[in-house]
Amino acid sequence: MGRRRYGAAVEAVRRACAAPGRERDLAVQAVKAALAAWLAWAVVGWWLRAPMAFVAPWVAVVLVESTVYRSVAHGLQQLAAIAFGTVAATAGVLALGSAMAAMALVLPAAVLLGSWRHLGSQGVYAASGALFVLTDSNVSVIGSGARIAEAVFGALVGIAVNALIRPPVYLRNTRAALEDAACEAHDILAAVAQGLREDEWGGHHAEEWHERALRLSRLVDQARSSLGWSRESLRVNPLGWRSRSSPGQAYDDAVAVLDYVAVHTAGVTRTVMEAAERKRGVARPDPRVAGPYADFLHRAAQAIHLYARTRFGDGSEEELREAVGKLDRALNALREQLPGSLPDDAEALATHGALLAQASRLANQFPREAQLEE
């Protein structure tokens, strides 16, 4: 276990040094957080020698967030929470003359405020701000004001560092996530097509295909989440207005198409798996149907591959149109072959009907997406 973890850590470092990616982004954000803390401490602790100087670097380091927008939003929430806790605790100590008595009154209110939805995840800092005051041996209005000012300065430093030094943008991650999902969908359909064509598919192969198809939905979900991160990363971002490839409608269309592809691919593999294992009385597809169906799946895999290349790579709309045309012809051939190949068997009818229904739904995802925008 220890060796595997060490190997994974070494591999992550290698990837961070080799090429842009998630590992390098994390490393850059870590360095930026450390720099923000150092700058805040250099000003407040080393130069101004403030009595509670640690507040500034503490706030600065936690506000080097994954996006500039999140740094600003969380910074405002955090400052509001710290200010409330600090003011409430200071007023309680000065009014009651006892930190213990003030703690009994102020902390429940600060913790309760922490669950207020408008403060989000930063609500916990209300209780932290109150505790800094309540555990101080010398409580004063001036000292509490200085503490709030230090928090404000730390927030400004953290936000500025995150916004001005390589502000995070995640469009590359979104494109990679979509390409990964499309590649996996292509590989699954190609594997099923080859197995049906060569009549070399059993329960083990079919179960493996279905498990991969179920995981495909999770890849699409990751792409959808990454798309949200990409759009958020361009908000309040000094480099956002210069981005030439902001995630537009093409990304939304790709997520929608791949989502449907994942659903219908899982339907195909489920039917094949049940037929292979003869579950619930499901019959194996007739060889006269399996061949045309394998050809259809092969064409569908090619269309998915070209769709991803056209949207995010070096593919052409003409190639995609041609692939969709071949997919439609394969579907029509399957529809023509099916009536004359069906045995007088209710179970076989159910299997062939399910496969044809999934094929039609799968093919319907491409024609409207393949039109060249004039």
Coordinates of C-alpha atoms in Angstrom, one line a residue:
M1 CA 0.0 0.0 0.0
G2 CA 2.8 2.4 0.9
R3 CA 4.7 1.7 -2.3
R4 CA 1.6 2.3 -4.4
R5 CA 0.9 5.6 -2.7
Y6 CA 4.5 6.6 -3.2
G7 CA 4.4 5.6 -6.8
A8 CA 1.2 7.5 -7.3
A9 CA 2.7 10.6 -5.8
V10 CA 5.8 10.3 -8.0
E11 CA 3.6 9.9 -11.1
A12 CA 1.6 13.0 -10.1
V13 CA 4.8 15.0 -9.8
R14 CA 6.0 13.7 -13.2
R15 CA 2.7 14.7 -14.9
A16 CA 2.8 18.1 -13.3
C17 CA 6.3 18.7 -14.7
A18 CA 5.7 17.1 -18.1
A19 CA 2.6 18.8 -19.4
P20 CA -0.4 21.1 -18.5
G21 CA -3.1 19.3 -16.6
R22 CA -4.8 18.9 -13.3
E23 CA -1.6 18.2 -11.4
R24 CA 0.1 21.3 -12.6
D25 CA -2.9 23.4 -11.8
L26 CA -3.0 22.1 -8.3
A27 CA 0.8 22.8 -7.9
V28 CA 0.4 26.3 -9.2
Q29 CA -2.5 27.1 -6.8
A30 CA -0.5 25.7 -3.8
V31 CA 2.5 28.0 -4.7
K32 CA 0.1 31.0 -5.1
A33 CA -1.5 30.3 -1.7
A34 CA 1.9 30.2 0.0
L35 CA 2.9 33.4 -1.8
A36 CA -0.3 35.2 -0.7
A37 CA 0.3 34.2 2.9
W38 CA 3.9 35.3 2.7
L39 CA 3.0 38.7 1.3
A40 CA 0.3 39.3 3.9
W41 CA 2.6 38.4 6.7
A42 CA 5.4 40.5 5.3
V43 CA 3.2 43.6 5.4
V44 CA 1.1 43.0 8.5
G45 CA 3.5 41.0 10.6
W46 CA 7.0 42.0 9.6
W47 CA 6.5 45.6 8.6
L48 CA 3.6 46.8 10.7
R49 CA 4.1 44.4 13.5
A50 CA 0.4 44.1 14.2
P51 CA -0.6 42.3 17.5
M52 CA -2.8 39.7 15.7
A53 CA -0.8 39.6 12.4
F54 CA -1.5 35.9 11.8
V55 CA -5.1 36.8 10.8
A56 CA -4.0 38.4 7.5
P57 CA -2.0 35.4 6.1
W58 CA -4.6 33.0 7.4
V59 CA -7.3 34.7 5.4
A60 CA -5.1 35.2 2.4
V61 CA -4.1 31.5 2.1
V62 CA -7.6 30.2 2.2
L63 CA -8.9 32.7 -0.4
V64 CA -6.6 31.4 -3.2
E65 CA -9.6 29.4 -4.4
S66 CA -10.1 27.2 -7.5
T67 CA -11.6 30.2 -9.4
V68 CA -11.3 33.9 -9.1
Y69 CA -15.0 34.3 -8.8
R70 CA -15.0 31.9 -5.9
S71 CA -12.2 33.8 -4.2
V72 CA -14.3 37.0 -4.4
A73 CA -17.6 35.5 -3.3
H74 CA -16.0 33.5 -0.5
G75 CA -14.0 36.5 0.5
L76 CA -17.1 38.7 1.0
Q77 CA -18.8 35.9 2.9
Q78 CA -15.8 35.2 5.1
L79 CA -15.3 38.9 5.9
A80 CA -19.0 39.2 6.9
A81 CA -18.8 36.2 9.1
I82 CA -15.5 37.3 10.8
A83 CA -16.8 40.8 11.3
F84 CA -20.0 39.6 12.9
G85 CA -18.2 37.2 15.3
T86 CA -15.6 39.8 16.2
V87 CA -18.1 42.6 16.8
A88 CA -20.5 40.4 18.7
A89 CA -17.8 39.0 21.0
T90 CA -16.3 42.4 21.6
A91 CA -19.7 43.9 22.6
G92 CA -20.4 40.9 24.8
V93 CA -17.2 41.1 26.7
L94 CA -17.3 44.9 27.2
A95 CA -21.0 44.8 28.2
L96 CA -20.8 41.8 30.6
G97 CA -17.3 42.3 31.8
S98 CA -16.6 38.6 31.6
A99 CA -15.2 36.5 28.7
M100 CA -16.8 33.4 30.1
A101 CA -20.3 35.0 30.3
A102 CA -19.9 36.5 26.8
M103 CA -18.8 33.1 25.4
A104 CA -22.0 31.5 26.7
L105 CA -24.1 34.1 24.9
V106 CA -22.1 34.9 21.8
L107 CA -20.9 31.5 20.6
P108 CA -24.4 29.9 20.2
A109 CA -25.4 32.9 18.0
A110 CA -22.2 32.7 16.0
V111 CA -22.6 29.0 15.4
L112 CA -26.2 29.5 14.4
L113 CA -25.2 32.2 12.0
G114 CA -22.7 29.7 10.5
S115 CA -25.7 27.7 9.1
W116 CA -27.1 30.8 7.3
R117 CA -27.3 29.9 3.6
H118 CA -26.1 33.3 2.4
L119 CA -22.8 32.7 4.1
G120 CA -22.4 29.3 2.5
S121 CA -19.3 27.3 3.6
Q122 CA -17.8 30.5 5.1
G123 CA -20.3 30.7 8.0
V124 CA -18.0 28.8 10.3
Y125 CA -15.7 31.8 10.4
A126 CA -18.2 33.7 12.6
A127 CA -17.5 31.4 15.5
S128 CA -13.7 31.6 14.7
G129 CA -13.8 35.4 14.8
A130 CA -15.7 35.3 18.0
L131 CA -13.2 32.9 19.6
F132 CA -10.2 35.0 18.7
V133 CA -11.8 37.8 20.8
L134 CA -13.1 35.7 23.6
T135 CA -9.8 34.0 24.2
D136 CA -7.8 37.3 24.2
S137 CA -6.7 38.6 27.5
N138 CA -7.0 42.2 26.4
V139 CA -10.3 43.0 24.6
S140 CA -10.8 46.4 23.2
V141 CA -12.7 48.2 20.4
I142 CA -9.4 49.3 18.8
G143 CA -7.9 45.8 18.9
S144 CA -11.1 44.2 17.4
G145 CA -11.1 46.9 14.7
A146 CA -7.4 46.1 13.9
R147 CA -8.3 42.4 13.7
I148 CA -11.1 43.1 11.1
A149 CA -8.7 45.3 9.2
E150 CA -6.1 42.6 9.1
A151 CA -8.7 40.1 7.8
V152 CA -9.7 42.6 5.1
F153 CA -6.1 43.1 4.0
G154 CA -5.5 39.3 3.9
A155 CA -8.6 38.9 1.8
L156 CA -7.4 41.5 -0.7
V157 CA -4.0 39.9 -0.9
G158 CA -5.5 36.4 -1.5
I159 CA -7.9 37.6 -4.2
A160 CA -5.3 39.8 -5.9
V161 CA -2.7 36.9 -6.1
N162 CA -5.3 34.5 -7.4
A163 CA -6.6 37.0 -10.0
L164 CA -3.3 38.5 -11.2
I165 CA -0.9 35.5 -11.2
R166 CA -2.0 32.8 -13.7
P167 CA -5.7 33.0 -12.8
P168 CA -7.2 29.5 -13.1
V169 CA -9.2 28.6 -16.2
Y170 CA -10.5 25.1 -16.7
L171 CA -11.6 25.1 -20.3
R172 CA -8.8 22.7 -21.2
N173 CA -10.1 20.2 -18.5
T174 CA -13.6 20.4 -20.0
R175 CA -12.5 19.6 -23.5
A176 CA -10.4 16.7 -22.2
A177 CA -13.4 15.4 -20.2
L178 CA -15.6 15.5 -23.2
E179 CA -13.0 13.8 -25.4
D180 CA -12.5 11.1 -22.8
A181 CA -16.3 10.4 -22.7
A182 CA -16.5 10.3 -26.5
C183 CA -13.5 8.0 -26.8
E184 CA -14.9 5.6 -24.2
A185 CA -18.3 5.5 -26.0
H186 CA -16.5 4.8 -29.3
D187 CA -14.5 2.0 -27.7
I188 CA -17.5 0.4 -26.0
L189 CA -19.6 0.3 -29.2
A190 CA -16.6 -0.9 -31.3
A191 CA -16.0 -3.7 -28.8
V192 CA -19.7 -4.8 -28.9
A193 CA -19.7 -4.6 -32.7
Q194 CA -16.6 -6.8 -33.0
G195 CA -18.0 -9.3 -30.5
L196 CA -21.3 -9.6 -32.4
R197 CA -19.7 -9.8 -35.8
E198 CA -17.3 -12.6 -34.8
D199 CA -19.9 -14.3 -32.6
E200 CA -17.4 -14.3 -29.8
W201 CA -19.3 -12.9 -26.9
G202 CA -20.4 -14.6 -23.7
G203 CA -21.6 -13.6 -20.3
H204 CA -18.2 -12.3 -19.2
H205 CA -17.6 -10.1 -22.2
A206 CA -21.2 -8.7 -22.2
E207 CA -21.0 -8.0 -18.5
E208 CA -17.8 -6.1 -18.9
W209 CA -19.3 -4.1 -21.8
H210 CA -22.3 -3.2 -19.6
E211 CA -20.1 -2.1 -16.7
R212 CA -18.1 0.1 -19.0
A213 CA -21.3 1.6 -20.3
L214 CA -22.5 2.4 -16.8
R215 CA -19.2 4.1 -16.0
L216 CA -19.6 6.1 -19.2
S217 CA -22.5 8.0 -17.6
R218 CA -20.1 9.1 -14.8
L219 CA -17.6 10.4 -17.4
V220 CA -20.4 12.5 -18.9
D221 CA -21.3 13.8 -15.5
Q222 CA -17.7 14.7 -14.9
A223 CA -17.7 16.6 -18.2
R224 CA -20.9 18.5 -17.2
S225 CA -19.3 19.4 -13.9
S226 CA -16.1 20.5 -15.5
L227 CA -18.1 22.7 -17.9
G228 CA -19.6 24.5 -14.9
W229 CA -16.2 25.0 -13.5
S230 CA -14.9 26.4 -16.8
R231 CA -17.7 29.0 -17.0
E232 CA -17.2 30.0 -13.3
S233 CA -13.4 30.3 -13.8
L234 CA -14.0 33.0 -16.5
R235 CA -16.1 35.1 -14.2
V236 CA -14.3 38.1 -12.5
N237 CA -11.2 36.8 -14.3
P238 CA -8.8 39.4 -15.8
L239 CA -7.9 36.8 -18.5
G240 CA -11.5 35.7 -19.1
W241 CA -12.2 38.5 -21.6
R242 CA -9.2 37.4 -23.6
S243 CA -10.2 33.7 -23.8
R244 CA -10.8 32.9 -27.5
S245 CA -12.5 29.6 -26.7
S246 CA -15.0 30.2 -23.9
P247 CA -17.4 27.3 -23.4
G248 CA -20.3 28.1 -25.7
Q249 CA -23.3 26.3 -27.1
A250 CA -21.1 23.6 -28.7
Y251 CA -20.0 22.4 -25.3
D252 CA -23.6 22.2 -24.0
D253 CA -24.6 20.4 -27.2
A254 CA -21.7 17.9 -26.7
V255 CA -22.7 17.2 -23.1
A256 CA -26.3 16.6 -24.2
V257 CA -25.4 14.3 -27.1
L258 CA -22.9 12.3 -25.0
D259 CA -25.5 12.0 -22.2
Y260 CA -28.0 10.4 -24.6
V261 CA -25.3 8.3 -26.1
A262 CA -24.4 7.0 -22.6
V263 CA -28.0 6.1 -21.8
H264 CA -28.6 4.3 -25.1
T265 CA -25.2 2.6 -25.0
A266 CA -26.1 1.2 -21.6
G267 CA -29.4 0.0 -23.0
V268 CA -27.7 -1.8 -25.9
T269 CA -25.2 -3.5 -23.5
R270 CA -27.9 -4.4 -21.0
T271 CA -29.9 -6.2 -23.7
V272 CA -26.8 -8.0 -25.0
M273 CA -25.7 -9.0 -21.5
E274 CA -29.2 -10.4 -20.7
A275 CA -29.2 -12.3 -24.0
A276 CA -25.7 -13.6 -23.3
E277 CA -26.7 -14.8 -19.9
R278 CA -30.2 -15.8 -21.0
K279 CA -31.7 -13.8 -18.1
R280 CA -35.5 -13.4 -17.8
G281 CA -35.9 -15.6 -20.8
V282 CA -34.1 -13.2 -23.2
A283 CA -33.0 -14.9 -26.4
R284 CA -29.7 -14.4 -28.2
P285 CA -29.9 -12.3 -31.3
D286 CA -30.3 -14.3 -34.5
P287 CA -27.0 -14.4 -36.5
R288 CA -28.8 -12.8 -39.5
V289 CA -29.5 -9.8 -37.3
A290 CA -26.3 -9.8 -35.3
G291 CA -24.2 -9.0 -38.4
P292 CA -26.2 -5.9 -39.5
Y293 CA -26.5 -4.8 -35.9
A294 CA -22.7 -5.0 -35.5
D295 CA -22.3 -2.9 -38.6
F296 CA -24.7 -0.3 -37.2
L297 CA -22.7 -0.2 -33.9
H298 CA -19.5 0.2 -35.8
R299 CA -20.9 3.1 -37.8
A300 CA -22.2 4.6 -34.5
A301 CA -18.8 4.4 -33.0
Q302 CA -17.2 6.1 -36.0
A303 CA -19.9 8.9 -35.8
I304 CA -19.1 9.5 -32.1
H305 CA -15.4 9.7 -32.8
L306 CA -15.9 12.2 -35.6
Y307 CA -18.3 14.2 -33.6
A308 CA -15.8 14.7 -30.9
R309 CA -13.1 15.6 -33.4
T310 CA -15.3 18.0 -35.2
R311 CA -16.4 19.8 -32.1
F312 CA -13.0 19.9 -30.3
G313 CA -10.3 18.7 -32.6
D314 CA -9.3 18.7 -36.3
G315 CA -12.3 16.9 -37.8
S316 CA -14.5 18.4 -40.5
E317 CA -18.2 18.8 -40.8
E318 CA -18.2 17.0 -44.1
E319 CA -16.6 13.9 -42.6
L320 CA -19.2 14.0 -39.9
R321 CA -22.1 14.3 -42.4
E322 CA -20.7 11.4 -44.3
A323 CA -20.4 9.3 -41.1
V324 CA -24.0 10.1 -40.1
G325 CA -25.2 9.2 -43.6
K326 CA -23.5 5.8 -43.3
L327 CA -25.0 5.4 -39.8
D328 CA -28.5 6.1 -41.2
R329 CA -28.0 3.6 -44.1
A330 CA -26.8 1.0 -41.6
L331 CA -29.9 1.6 -39.5
N332 CA -32.2 1.3 -42.6
A333 CA -30.4 -2.0 -43.6
L334 CA -31.0 -3.3 -40.1
R335 CA -34.7 -2.4 -40.3
E336 CA -35.0 -4.1 -43.7
Q337 CA -33.2 -7.2 -42.5
L338 CA -35.2 -7.6 -39.3
P339 CA -38.7 -8.6 -40.5
G340 CA -37.4 -11.5 -42.6
S341 CA -35.1 -12.8 -39.9
L342 CA -37.4 -12.9 -37.0
P343 CA -38.3 -16.4 -35.8
D344 CA -41.7 -17.2 -34.5
D345 CA -40.5 -16.8 -30.9
A346 CA -41.8 -14.1 -28.5
E347 CA -38.5 -14.0 -26.6
A348 CA -36.5 -13.4 -29.8
L349 CA -39.0 -10.7 -30.9
A350 CA -38.5 -9.0 -27.5
T351 CA -34.7 -9.1 -27.9
H352 CA -34.6 -7.9 -31.5
G353 CA -37.2 -5.2 -30.7
A354 CA -35.2 -3.8 -27.8
L355 CA -32.0 -3.8 -29.9
L356 CA -33.7 -2.0 -32.7
A357 CA -35.3 0.6 -30.4
Q358 CA -31.9 1.4 -28.8
A359 CA -30.3 1.6 -32.3
S360 CA -33.0 4.1 -33.5
R361 CA -32.6 6.3 -30.4
L362 CA -28.8 6.2 -30.7
A363 CA -28.9 7.2 -34.4
N364 CA -31.3 10.1 -33.7
Q365 CA -28.7 12.0 -31.7
F366 CA -26.6 12.8 -34.7
P367 CA -28.4 14.2 -37.7
R368 CA -29.5 17.5 -36.1
E369 CA -26.1 18.0 -34.5
A370 CA -24.2 17.3 -37.8
Q371 CA -25.6 20.3 -39.7
L372 CA -23.0 22.8 -40.7
E373 CA -23.8 26.3 -39.3
E374 CA -24.0 28.8 -42.1

